[in-house]
Structures are given as structure tokens and as C-alpha cells.
CSV table of C-alpha atoms in Angstrom, one decimal:
chain,number,residue,atom,x,y,z
R,48,MET,CA,23.6,1.1,6.2
R,49,ASP,CA,21.3,1.0,3.2
R,50,TYR,CA,20.5,-2.7,3.8
R,51,PHE,CA,20.2,-2.1,7.5
R,52,LEU,CA,17.3,0.4,6.8
R,53,LEU,CA,15.8,-2.1,4.4
R,54,VAL,CA,15.8,-4.8,7.0
R,55,ILE,CA,14.4,-2.5,9.7
R,56,THR,CA,11.6,-1.4,7.3
R,57,ALA,CA,10.7,-4.9,6.3
R,58,VAL,CA,10.7,-6.3,9.8
R,59,PHE,CA,9.2,-3.4,11.8
R,60,ILE,CA,7.9,-0.4,9.9
R,61,SER,CA,6.0,-2.2,7.2
R,62,ASN,CA,5.6,-5.6,8.8
R,63,ILE,CA,4.3,-8.0,6.4
R,64,VAL,CA,1.3,-9.3,8.5
R,65,LEU,CA,0.4,-6.4,10.8
R,66,VAL,CA,0.8,-3.5,8.4
R,67,GLN,CA,0.6,-5.1,4.9
R,68,TYR,CA,-2.0,-7.8,5.8
R,69,LEU,CA,-0.2,-10.5,3.8
R,70,GLY,CA,-0.4,-14.0,5.3
R,71,ALA,CA,-3.3,-13.3,7.6
R,72,CYS,CA,-4.7,-16.8,7.2
R,73,PRO,CA,-1.7,-18.7,8.6
R,74,PHE,CA,-1.2,-15.9,11.1
R,75,MET,CA,-4.7,-16.7,12.6
R,76,GLY,CA,-4.5,-20.5,11.8
R,77,THR,CA,-1.1,-21.5,13.2
R,78,SER,CA,-0.7,-19.1,16.1
R,79,LYS,CA,-2.2,-21.3,19.0
R,80,ALA,CA,1.1,-22.5,20.4
R,81,VAL,CA,4.6,-21.0,20.3
R,82,SER,CA,6.3,-24.1,19.1
R,83,VAL,CA,4.0,-24.4,16.1
R,84,ALA,CA,4.5,-20.7,15.4
R,85,LEU,CA,8.3,-21.1,15.4
R,86,GLY,CA,8.1,-24.0,12.9
R,87,MET,CA,5.7,-22.2,10.6
R,88,GLY,CA,7.8,-19.0,10.7
R,89,GLY,CA,11.0,-20.8,10.0
R,90,ALA,CA,9.5,-22.6,7.0
R,91,VAL,CA,8.2,-19.3,5.7
R,92,ILE,CA,11.5,-17.5,6.0
R,93,PHE,CA,13.2,-20.4,4.1
R,94,VAL,CA,10.7,-20.7,1.3
R,95,MET,CA,10.2,-16.9,0.9
R,96,THR,CA,13.9,-16.3,0.4
R,97,LEU,CA,14.2,-19.2,-2.0
R,98,ALA,CA,11.1,-18.2,-3.9
R,99,THR,CA,12.5,-14.6,-4.5
R,100,ALA,CA,15.9,-16.0,-5.5
R,101,LEU,CA,14.1,-18.1,-8.1
R,102,THR,CA,11.4,-15.8,-9.4
R,103,TRP,CA,13.8,-12.8,-9.8
R,104,PRO,CA,15.9,-14.5,-12.6
R,105,ILE,CA,12.6,-15.7,-14.2
R,106,GLN,CA,11.1,-12.3,-14.3
R,107,HIS,CA,14.2,-10.6,-15.6
R,108,TRP,CA,15.6,-13.2,-18.0
R,109,LEU,CA,12.4,-14.8,-19.2
R,110,LEU,CA,9.2,-12.7,-18.7
R,111,LEU,CA,10.6,-9.2,-19.4
R,112,PRO,CA,12.8,-10.1,-22.6
R,113,TYR,CA,9.8,-12.0,-24.2
R,114,ARG,CA,7.4,-9.3,-23.1
R,115,VAL,CA,5.0,-11.7,-21.4
R,116,GLU,CA,4.8,-9.9,-18.0
R,117,TYR,CA,1.2,-10.7,-17.8
R,118,LEU,CA,2.0,-14.3,-17.2
R,119,GLN,CA,3.7,-13.3,-13.9
R,120,THR,CA,0.9,-14.6,-11.6
R,121,ILE,CA,0.7,-18.1,-13.3
R,122,VAL,CA,4.4,-18.5,-13.5
R,123,PHE,CA,5.2,-17.4,-10.0
R,124,ILE,CA,2.6,-19.6,-8.3
R,125,LEU,CA,3.7,-22.6,-10.3
R,126,VAL,CA,7.3,-21.9,-9.4
R,127,ILE,CA,6.4,-21.5,-5.7
R,128,ALA,CA,4.2,-24.7,-5.7
R,129,SER,CA,7.0,-26.8,-7.3
R,130,LEU,CA,9.6,-25.2,-5.1
R,131,VAL,CA,7.7,-26.2,-2.0
R,132,GLN,CA,7.4,-29.8,-3.3
R,133,LEU,CA,11.1,-29.9,-4.1
R,134,VAL,CA,12.2,-28.5,-0.8
R,135,GLU,CA,10.1,-31.0,0.9
R,136,MET,CA,11.5,-33.9,-0.9
R,137,PHE,CA,15.1,-32.6,-0.6
R,138,LEU,CA,14.8,-32.1,3.2
R,139,ARG,CA,13.2,-35.4,3.7
R,140,LYS,CA,16.1,-37.2,1.9
R,141,PHE,CA,19.1,-35.2,2.9
R,142,VAL,CA,18.4,-33.2,6.1
R,143,PRO,CA,16.0,-35.3,8.1
R,144,PRO,CA,16.4,-33.3,11.3
R,145,LEU,CA,15.4,-30.1,9.6
R,146,TYR,CA,12.5,-32.0,7.8
R,147,GLU,CA,11.3,-33.2,11.3
R,148,SER,CA,10.9,-29.6,12.5
R,149,LEU,CA,9.8,-27.8,9.3
R,150,GLY,CA,8.4,-30.6,7.2
R,151,ILE,CA,4.7,-30.6,8.3
R,152,PHE,CA,4.5,-26.8,7.6
R,153,LEU,CA,5.8,-26.9,4.0
R,154,PRO,CA,2.5,-28.0,2.3
R,155,LEU,CA,0.8,-25.1,4.0
R,156,ILE,CA,3.1,-22.6,2.4
R,157,THR,CA,1.8,-23.0,-1.2
R,158,THR,CA,-1.4,-21.2,-0.2
R,159,ASN,CA,0.3,-18.7,2.0
R,160,CYS,CA,-0.3,-15.4,0.2
R,161,ALA,CA,2.8,-13.9,1.9
R,162,VAL,CA,5.2,-15.9,-0.2
R,163,LEU,CA,3.6,-15.0,-3.5
R,164,GLY,CA,3.0,-11.5,-2.2
R,165,VAL,CA,6.6,-10.9,-1.4
R,166,ALA,CA,7.8,-12.4,-4.8
R,167,ILE,CA,5.4,-9.9,-6.6
R,168,LEU,CA,6.3,-7.0,-4.3
R,169,VAL,CA,9.9,-7.4,-5.1
R,170,GLN,CA,9.2,-7.2,-8.8
R,171,ARG,CA,6.8,-4.2,-8.3
R,172,SER,CA,9.4,-2.3,-6.2
R,173,GLU,CA,12.0,-3.1,-8.9
R,174,TYR,CA,14.6,-4.3,-6.3
R,175,SER,CA,17.9,-5.6,-7.5
R,176,PHE,CA,18.6,-9.3,-6.9
R,177,ILE,CA,20.6,-9.0,-3.7
R,178,ARG,CA,18.2,-6.3,-2.4
R,179,GLY,CA,15.3,-8.5,-3.3
R,180,VAL,CA,16.6,-11.5,-1.5
R,181,VAL,CA,17.5,-9.5,1.6
R,182,PHE,CA,14.1,-7.9,1.6
R,183,SER,CA,12.4,-11.4,1.5
R,184,LEU,CA,14.6,-12.7,4.2
R,185,ALA,CA,13.7,-9.7,6.4
R,186,SER,CA,10.0,-10.0,5.5
R,187,GLY,CA,10.1,-13.6,6.5
R,188,ALA,CA,11.7,-12.6,9.9
R,189,GLY,CA,8.9,-10.1,10.3
R,190,PHE,CA,6.4,-12.8,9.8
R,191,LEU,CA,8.1,-15.0,12.4
R,192,LEU,CA,8.3,-12.2,14.9
R,193,ALA,CA,4.5,-11.3,14.5
R,194,LEU,CA,3.5,-15.0,14.6
R,195,VAL,CA,5.6,-15.8,17.7
R,196,ILE,CA,4.3,-12.7,19.6
R,197,ILE,CA,0.7,-13.4,19.0
R,198,ALA,CA,1.1,-17.2,19.7
R,199,ALA,CA,2.6,-16.3,23.1
R,200,ILE,CA,-0.3,-13.9,23.8
R,201,ARG,CA,-2.8,-16.5,22.7
R,202,GLU,CA,-1.3,-19.1,25.0
R,203,ARG,CA,-2.0,-16.8,27.9
R,204,LEU,CA,-5.5,-15.9,26.6
R,205,ASP,CA,-6.5,-19.6,26.8
R,206,THR,CA,-6.6,-19.2,30.6
R,207,ALA,CA,-7.9,-15.7,30.8
R,208,PRO,CA,-11.5,-14.9,31.5
R,209,VAL,CA,-12.5,-13.8,28.0
R,210,PRO,CA,-16.3,-13.1,27.4
R,211,ARG,CA,-17.9,-16.0,25.8
R,212,VAL,CA,-18.7,-14.4,22.4
R,213,PHE,CA,-15.2,-13.2,22.1
R,214,LYS,CA,-13.6,-16.6,22.7
R,215,GLY,CA,-11.3,-17.9,20.0
R,216,THR,CA,-11.0,-16.0,16.8
R,217,PRO,CA,-12.6,-12.6,17.7
R,218,VAL,CA,-10.3,-12.0,20.6
R,219,ALA,CA,-7.3,-13.1,18.5
R,220,LEU,CA,-8.2,-10.6,15.9
R,221,ILE,CA,-8.6,-7.8,18.3
R,222,THR,CA,-5.2,-8.8,19.8
R,223,ALA,CA,-3.8,-8.6,16.3
R,224,GLY,CA,-5.3,-5.1,16.0
R,225,MET,CA,-3.6,-4.0,19.1
R,226,MET,CA,-0.3,-5.4,18.0
R,227,SER,CA,-0.8,-3.6,14.7
R,228,LEU,CA,-1.4,-0.4,16.5
R,229,ALA,CA,1.9,-1.0,18.4
R,230,PHE,CA,3.8,-1.6,15.1
R,231,TYR,CA,2.4,1.6,13.8
R,232,ALA,CA,4.5,3.5,16.3
R,233,PHE,CA,7.6,2.4,14.3
R,234,ARG,CA,6.3,4.5,11.4
R,235,GLY,CA,8.0,7.7,12.7
R,236,MET,CA,11.4,5.9,12.3
R,237,GLY,CA,13.0,5.5,9.0
R,238,GLY,CA,11.7,7.3,6.0
P,259,MET,CA,-34.3,-26.6,-8.1
P,260,HIS,CA,-34.6,-27.0,-4.3
P,261,ARG,CA,-31.2,-28.4,-4.1
P,262,LEU,CA,-29.6,-25.6,-6.2
P,263,TRP,CA,-31.3,-23.0,-3.8
P,264,LYS,CA,-29.9,-24.8,-0.9
P,265,GLU,CA,-26.4,-24.7,-2.2
P,266,PHE,CA,-26.8,-21.1,-3.2
P,267,SER,CA,-28.2,-19.8,0.1
P,268,LYS,CA,-25.8,-21.5,2.4
P,269,GLY,CA,-23.1,-19.0,1.3
P,270,LEU,CA,-25.3,-16.2,2.4
P,271,TRP,CA,-25.7,-17.0,6.0
P,272,LYS,CA,-24.9,-20.5,7.2
P,273,GLU,CA,-21.4,-20.6,5.8
P,274,LEU,CA,-21.0,-17.0,5.1
P,275,PRO,CA,-17.4,-16.2,4.1
P,276,PRO,CA,-15.4,-14.6,5.7
P,277,PHE,CA,-17.4,-14.0,8.8
P,278,ARG,CA,-18.6,-17.6,9.5
P,279,VAL,CA,-16.0,-19.6,7.6
P,280,LEU,CA,-12.7,-17.8,8.0
P,281,LEU,CA,-11.6,-18.0,4.4
P,282,GLY,CA,-9.8,-15.4,2.4
P,283,LEU,CA,-8.7,-13.2,5.3
P,284,CYS,CA,-5.9,-11.3,3.5
P,285,PRO,CA,-8.2,-9.5,1.0
P,286,THR,CA,-10.8,-9.1,3.6
P,287,LEU,CA,-8.5,-7.2,5.8
P,288,ALA,CA,-6.6,-5.4,3.2
P,289,VAL,CA,-9.0,-4.0,0.7
P,290,THR,CA,-11.9,-3.0,3.0
P,291,SER,CA,-10.7,0.5,3.6
P,292,SER,CA,-13.7,1.7,1.7
P,293,ALA,CA,-17.0,0.2,0.6
P,294,GLU,CA,-16.1,0.6,-3.1
P,295,ASN,CA,-12.9,-1.3,-2.8
P,296,GLY,CA,-14.7,-4.1,-0.9
P,297,LEU,CA,-17.4,-4.3,-3.6
P,298,GLY,CA,-14.7,-4.3,-6.4
P,299,MET,CA,-12.6,-7.1,-4.7
P,300,GLY,CA,-15.8,-9.0,-4.1
P,301,LEU,CA,-16.9,-8.9,-7.7
P,302,ALA,CA,-13.4,-10.0,-8.9
P,303,VAL,CA,-13.7,-13.0,-6.5
P,304,VAL,CA,-17.2,-13.8,-7.8
P,305,PHE,CA,-15.9,-14.0,-11.3
P,306,VAL,CA,-12.9,-16.1,-10.5
P,307,LEU,CA,-14.8,-18.3,-8.1
P,308,THR,CA,-17.7,-19.1,-10.4
P,309,LEU,CA,-15.6,-19.9,-13.4
P,310,SER,CA,-13.1,-21.9,-11.3
P,311,ASN,CA,-15.9,-24.0,-9.8
P,312,LEU,CA,-17.4,-24.5,-13.2
P,313,ILE,CA,-14.2,-25.7,-14.8
P,314,VAL,CA,-13.2,-27.8,-11.9
P,315,SER,CA,-16.6,-29.4,-11.8
P,316,LEU,CA,-16.4,-30.2,-15.5
P,317,LEU,CA,-13.0,-31.7,-15.3
P,318,ARG,CA,-13.5,-33.4,-11.9
P,319,LYS,CA,-13.4,-36.9,-13.4
P,320,MET,CA,-10.2,-36.2,-15.4
P,321,ILE,CA,-8.1,-34.6,-12.7
P,322,PRO,CA,-5.8,-37.2,-11.0
P,323,PRO,CA,-6.4,-36.9,-7.2
P,324,LYS,CA,-2.6,-36.7,-6.5
P,325,VAL,CA,-2.0,-33.5,-8.4
P,326,ARG,CA,-5.5,-32.0,-7.8
P,327,ILE,CA,-4.3,-29.0,-5.8
P,328,ALA,CA,-1.8,-28.1,-8.5
P,329,CYS,CA,-4.5,-28.3,-11.1
P,330,PHE,CA,-6.9,-26.1,-9.1
P,331,ILE,CA,-4.2,-23.6,-8.6
P,332,LEU,CA,-3.4,-23.6,-12.3
P,333,ILE,CA,-7.1,-23.1,-13.2
P,334,ALA,CA,-7.5,-20.3,-10.7
P,335,ALA,CA,-4.2,-18.6,-11.8
P,336,SER,CA,-5.4,-18.5,-15.5
P,337,LEU,CA,-8.7,-16.9,-14.4
P,338,VAL,CA,-6.9,-14.5,-12.2
P,339,VAL,CA,-4.7,-13.3,-15.1
P,340,THR,CA,-7.9,-12.8,-17.2
P,341,VAL,CA,-9.3,-10.7,-14.4
P,342,GLU,CA,-6.1,-8.7,-14.1
P,343,LEU,CA,-6.2,-7.9,-17.9
P,344,LEU,CA,-9.9,-7.1,-17.8
P,345,MET,CA,-9.5,-4.7,-14.8
P,346,GLN,CA,-6.5,-3.1,-16.4
P,347,ALA,CA,-8.6,-2.4,-19.5
P,348,TYR,CA,-11.9,-1.3,-17.9
P,349,VAL,CA,-11.4,-0.2,-14.3
P,350,TYR,CA,-7.8,0.9,-14.1
P,351,PRO,CA,-8.1,3.1,-11.0
P,352,LEU,CA,-9.7,0.3,-9.0
P,353,TYR,CA,-6.9,-2.0,-10.3
P,354,GLN,CA,-4.4,0.3,-8.9
P,355,THR,CA,-6.1,0.7,-5.6
P,356,LEU,CA,-6.3,-3.0,-5.1
P,357,GLY,CA,-2.7,-3.3,-6.2
P,358,ILE,CA,-1.0,-6.5,-5.2
P,359,PHE,CA,-4.2,-8.1,-4.0
P,360,VAL,CA,-5.5,-8.7,-7.5
P,361,PRO,CA,-2.8,-11.2,-8.4
P,362,LEU,CA,-3.2,-12.6,-4.8
P,363,ILE,CA,-6.8,-13.7,-5.6
P,364,VAL,CA,-5.1,-16.9,-6.8
P,365,VAL,CA,-4.1,-17.9,-3.3
P,366,ASN,CA,-7.4,-16.7,-1.8
P,367,CYS,CA,-8.3,-19.8,0.1
P,368,LEU,CA,-12.0,-19.3,-0.7
P,369,ILE,CA,-11.3,-20.4,-4.3
P,370,LEU,CA,-9.2,-23.4,-3.5
P,371,GLY,CA,-11.4,-24.3,-0.6
P,372,ARG,CA,-14.6,-24.4,-2.7
P,373,ALA,CA,-12.8,-26.3,-5.5
P,374,GLU,CA,-11.5,-28.9,-3.0
P,375,ALA,CA,-14.6,-29.2,-0.8
P,376,PHE,CA,-17.3,-28.8,-3.4
P,377,ALA,CA,-16.7,-28.5,-7.1
P,378,SER,CA,-14.4,-31.5,-7.3
P,379,LYS,CA,-17.2,-33.7,-5.9
P,380,ASN,CA,-20.4,-32.3,-7.3
P,381,PRO,CA,-22.0,-31.9,-10.8
P,382,VAL,CA,-21.8,-28.6,-12.7
P,383,LEU,CA,-25.0,-26.8,-11.7
P,384,PRO,CA,-24.8,-27.2,-7.9
P,385,SER,CA,-21.1,-26.2,-8.1
P,386,VAL,CA,-22.0,-23.0,-9.9
P,387,ALA,CA,-24.8,-22.3,-7.5
P,388,ASP,CA,-22.4,-22.9,-4.6
P,389,ALA,CA,-19.9,-20.5,-6.1
P,390,LEU,CA,-22.4,-17.8,-6.8
P,391,GLY,CA,-23.8,-18.0,-3.3
P,392,MET,CA,-20.3,-18.0,-1.6
P,393,GLY,CA,-19.2,-15.2,-3.9
P,394,LEU,CA,-22.2,-13.1,-3.2
P,395,GLY,CA,-21.9,-13.6,0.5
P,396,PHE,CA,-18.2,-12.7,0.3
P,397,THR,CA,-19.0,-9.6,-1.8
P,398,LEU,CA,-21.7,-8.5,0.6
P,399,SER,CA,-19.5,-9.1,3.6
P,400,LEU,CA,-16.6,-7.2,2.1
P,401,THR,CA,-18.9,-4.3,1.2
P,402,PHE,CA,-20.4,-4.3,4.7
P,403,LEU,CA,-17.0,-4.3,6.4
P,404,GLY,CA,-15.7,-1.7,4.0
P,405,GLY,CA,-18.8,0.5,4.6
P,406,ILE,CA,-18.4,0.3,8.3
P,407,ARG,CA,-14.6,1.2,8.2
P,408,GLU,CA,-15.2,4.0,5.7
P,409,LEU,CA,-18.0,5.5,7.8
P,410,LEU,CA,-16.0,5.4,11.0
P,411,GLY,CA,-12.7,6.3,9.5
P,412,ASN,CA,-13.7,8.8,6.9
P,413,GLY,CA,-17.2,9.8,7.6
P,414,THR,CA,-18.4,8.6,4.1
P,415,VAL,CA,-20.0,5.5,2.6
P,416,PHE,CA,-19.3,4.9,-1.2
P,417,GLY,CA,-17.7,8.4,-1.1
P,418,VAL,CA,-21.0,10.0,0.0
P,419,PRO,CA,-20.7,12.0,3.4
P,420,MET,CA,-23.0,10.3,6.0
P,421,THR,CA,-22.1,12.0,9.2
P,422,TRP,CA,-22.8,15.3,10.9
P,423,ASP,CA,-20.4,18.3,10.6
P,424,SER,CA,-18.7,18.0,14.0
P,425,PHE,CA,-17.9,14.2,13.5
P,426,GLN,CA,-14.3,13.6,14.0
P,427,PRO,CA,-13.2,10.6,11.8
P,428,LEU,CA,-11.2,7.8,13.6
P,429,SER,CA,-8.6,7.5,10.9
P,430,ILE,CA,-7.2,4.4,12.6
P,431,MET,CA,-10.2,2.6,11.2
P,432,VAL,CA,-9.2,2.9,7.6
P,433,GLN,CA,-5.7,1.7,8.5
P,434,ALA,CA,-4.3,-1.7,9.3
P,435,PRO,CA,-5.2,-1.8,13.0
P,436,GLY,CA,-8.8,-0.9,12.2
P,437,ALA,CA,-9.2,-3.8,9.9
P,438,PHE,CA,-8.3,-6.4,12.6
P,439,LEU,CA,-10.4,-4.6,15.3
P,440,ALA,CA,-13.5,-4.2,12.9
P,441,LEU,CA,-13.4,-7.9,11.9
P,442,GLY,CA,-12.9,-9.1,15.5
P,443,LEU,CA,-15.9,-7.0,16.7
P,444,ILE,CA,-18.1,-8.2,13.8
P,445,LEU,CA,-17.2,-11.8,14.5
P,446,ALA,CA,-18.1,-11.3,18.2
P,447,ALA,CA,-21.3,-9.6,17.3
P,448,MET,CA,-22.2,-12.6,15.0
P,449,ASN,CA,-21.4,-15.0,17.8
P,450,ALA,CA,-23.7,-13.1,20.2
P,451,PHE,CA,-26.5,-12.9,17.6
P,452,SER,CA,-26.4,-16.6,17.0
P,453,ASN,CA,-26.4,-17.4,20.6
P,454,TRP,CA,-29.4,-15.2,21.1
P,455,TYR,CA,-31.2,-16.6,18.0
P,456,SER,CA,-30.7,-20.2,19.0
P,457,ARG,CA,-31.8,-19.6,22.5
P,458,ARG,CA,-34.9,-18.0,21.2
P,459,HIS,CA,-35.7,-20.8,18.8
P,460,GLU,CA,-34.6,-23.5,21.3
P,461,GLU,CA,-32.1,-25.0,18.8
P,462,THR,CA,-28.7,-26.2,19.7
P,463,PRO,CA,-26.3,-23.3,18.9
P,464,PRO,CA,-24.4,-23.6,15.7
P,465,ARG,CA,-20.8,-24.6,15.7
P,466,ALA,CA,-18.6,-22.0,17.4
P,467,LEU,CA,-16.3,-20.0,15.3
P,468,GLU,CA,-13.4,-21.7,16.9
P,469,ALA,CA,-14.3,-24.8,15.1
P,470,ILE,CA,-13.6,-23.1,11.9
P,471,THR,CA,-10.3,-23.7,10.4
P,472,SER,CA,-8.5,-21.3,8.3
P,473,CYS,CA,-7.3,-22.1,4.9
P,474,SER,CA,-3.8,-22.9,6.1
P,475,SER,CA,-5.0,-26.5,6.5
P,476,LEU,CA,-6.0,-26.7,2.9
P,477,GLY,CA,-4.5,-29.6,1.1
P,478,ALA,CA,-2.3,-30.6,4.0
P,479,GLU,CA,-3.3,-33.6,6.0
P,480,PRO,CA,-0.6,-33.1,8.7
P,481,MET,CA,-2.5,-30.0,9.9
P,482,VAL,CA,-5.1,-32.4,11.3
P,483,VAL,CA,-2.5,-33.6,13.8
P,484,LEU,CA,-1.3,-30.0,14.4
P,485,ASN,CA,-4.4,-28.5,15.8
P,486,GLY,CA,-6.6,-31.3,16.6
P,487,ASP,CA,-9.3,-29.3,18.2
P,488,ASP,CA,-9.7,-27.4,15.0
P,489,ALA,CA,-9.7,-30.4,12.8
P,490,ASN,CA,-12.5,-32.0,14.8
P,491,GLY,CA,-14.9,-29.3,13.8
P,492,ASN,CA,-13.8,-29.7,10.3
P,493,GLY,CA,-17.2,-30.5,9.0
P,494,ASN,CA,-17.8,-26.8,8.4
P,495,GLY,CA,-17.9,-27.2,4.6
P,496,ALA,CA,-14.8,-25.0,4.1
P,497,ASN,CA,-12.8,-28.1,3.8
P,498,GLY,CA,-15.3,-30.6,4.8
P,499,ARG,CA,-13.1,-33.7,4.8
């Protein structure tokens, strides 16, 4: 039940893009087609979960015992960057079908602030290991959900009569604002 | 001197981040709930961006091209840690308000974008001028956006009451939906202005905002295949490959 609430919170109530503003760049950049959005979202879920599973032990067994917590930013970004490289090489060698569908999105993830953001959030909220991993998985799912919804809307917007000055990014941002408003309605739920 | 001015001034209007070149959206949306937060975030970015451009430009002949992105991230990360420690020491309340977005400066695409597109190809002085211009433009934009949201959502600017007594604040403007709405409206207004301006001066209109890629394409060639229409307009200087 506890974990159920955690998942609902991460996916809906404090959705990582629409409420916490993390990962806004890929949210705008890769949301032009649903297929692209699905691939990007899948890659983010995958890397986000792995990143938390890796950075949690580092934080608790390395940074905290030696009292070098201030190195968190450097260490985490290096771990994420090398993790992305490793995952890419591993997938290419051993799971080619998955690489076909996710591979092209992996390099983009190093500079996706949602991944680093969630890794840091897990530490700041002092979650236990399992809780942290579940939280990352759910946050990734929230990212996928938001990305797929806006991509579907933008596909329709392409054929809609949008005023010229609003074409492209402005109308996408305003759509995101409306979606964010809708996600605010979940606030009453949970606690 | 003329060249330095050109590099400096392009960040103030022609390639103004984040309104013209959509770089660094996360902090733009997240910390602009008040003018003061926007200004603080902007100054932190100026510090990191200037030093990172300086260091990248100094080391540009030594950094092997294959691992350049990793090197840029490492340089930026060390500077961000410096900023974190400085902010904890001198402006702790601001550090707490900005929260997670201070460490996240390291993945702010503005910093990697300028390192990749400019500092790694240019001598030290132009790189620093470029960083100062871009940083100043970013700071002004964030302060402006923060000011508008604070005015509409709270009735104040920099904490000073600016509205009449019967004004009802639209509290949605200082929350997440307001950030998206305000940024979208500002982008549309800038489009309208540049259309009007270029018609008046009978110039060709500048590149539409659609041509501007977000940082998600940084350091990733496959992206060019992904959204080809974006990549064609890639000469925007953000990642002018």
C-alpha cells in the first residue's frame, strides 16, 4: 500500500515533467511524434532506474562514510555518463533488438536533467534502496506518460489552424501548461 | 575589439537564451517563480558558464575530440560544486529556495552547448565574451520571466508590492502551469515582434523558433536523423554543427 502511494505520487501527483519541471528539454525536443516519444520514454525509465540503483550504494558506502558529500554532483554525473555508455555498448552487443529501438536515444540521456535530478532527489528525500529504485521507476513512467500525451497532442496540432506566431514551440509550451493544470487536479489525492 | 563586442552582443538579442535559442529550459521554468530567484539562478549560471568557457577554450587543443563531451561535463561539474559551496556559505536562503536546481546547472544545456559550439573552437577572449553575453542574456531573461510571474501571481516584483489593493493574484502563475504558459506567451510575443520588425525594415524574417533545437540533440549525431526538420535549421549557434 505504501509503495502504491509512492508510485501514484511519482507518476501523477508530482509528475516529474509537469509538476517538478525536470527534463523539460527532451520533453520539448523529442515530442513531435508518438513513436519517438515512446522510445525516449523507454530509454529514460531504463537509465533512471539503473542510475538510482548505482548511485544509492555510492552515496551510502562511499560518499557518506568518507564525509565527501559535496562531491555528489561530480560523482553522480560521471556515473550516469559512463552508465549510459556502458548500457549502449551492452545493448548493441547482446540485445540488438532492444538497441534498435532504444539505442539512438541513449546518448541524449546524459544531458537529460531528469536522470541526475531523480538520483539527487532520492538522496535528498533519504529513501531506502528499494524505495529509491521504485521511486525512480515510477518517475520514469511519469516522464513516459507526459511525453506520449504531449506527442499525441502535437501530432494533431500539426494539422490544426494555429496562429502563425504560435506555431511550433509556443503552442507546445501552452499545451504543456494546460496538461500541467490537469495534473494539478491530482493534488487533492494522496497526502 | 569589434569582434569581441559582436560575440558579446549576440547573446543579448540575436541568440538570446532561453527565448530565442531554447537552451536550459528546466531552470528557466523551475526557478522563475519570483524575480529574485531568477536573478540568483542567472548569476550562478554566468559564473559557471564564463569559467567553463574560459577553461574549455584554454584546453581546447588538448581535449581529445572523442571524449570531449565527458571533459566538458567534468569541467562544468567541478565549477558547479564550487558554486554550491559558495552559495551555501554566503547566500544560504537562496541556495535552499533553488534547491535541486543548483546541482542541476551541470546538465544545463546552455553550458555544454556553448562549450561544444563555441569555446572548443575559439580563442580565450572571444569565448569569455561569448559566455558573458549569453550569461547576461540568460540572467535578464530569467529575471524578466520571474518578474512577470511574480507580478501576476503574487502582485509583487522583487518582493515590492506593485499592484493596486483590489488586485486578485492569479496564484497559478507562480506554480508549474504558469511557467509553461508564461514562457509560451513570451515566445509567441517575440515571434510577433520579430515579424513586425522585419516587415518594417524589409529584411527577411529571422529563423523561426521551430528551427531551434533543444539541447537534447547535444553530442548526439543520431538526433539529426530523428527530427530532420529541426536539424536543418541547426545553424542557430546553439549547436552550430
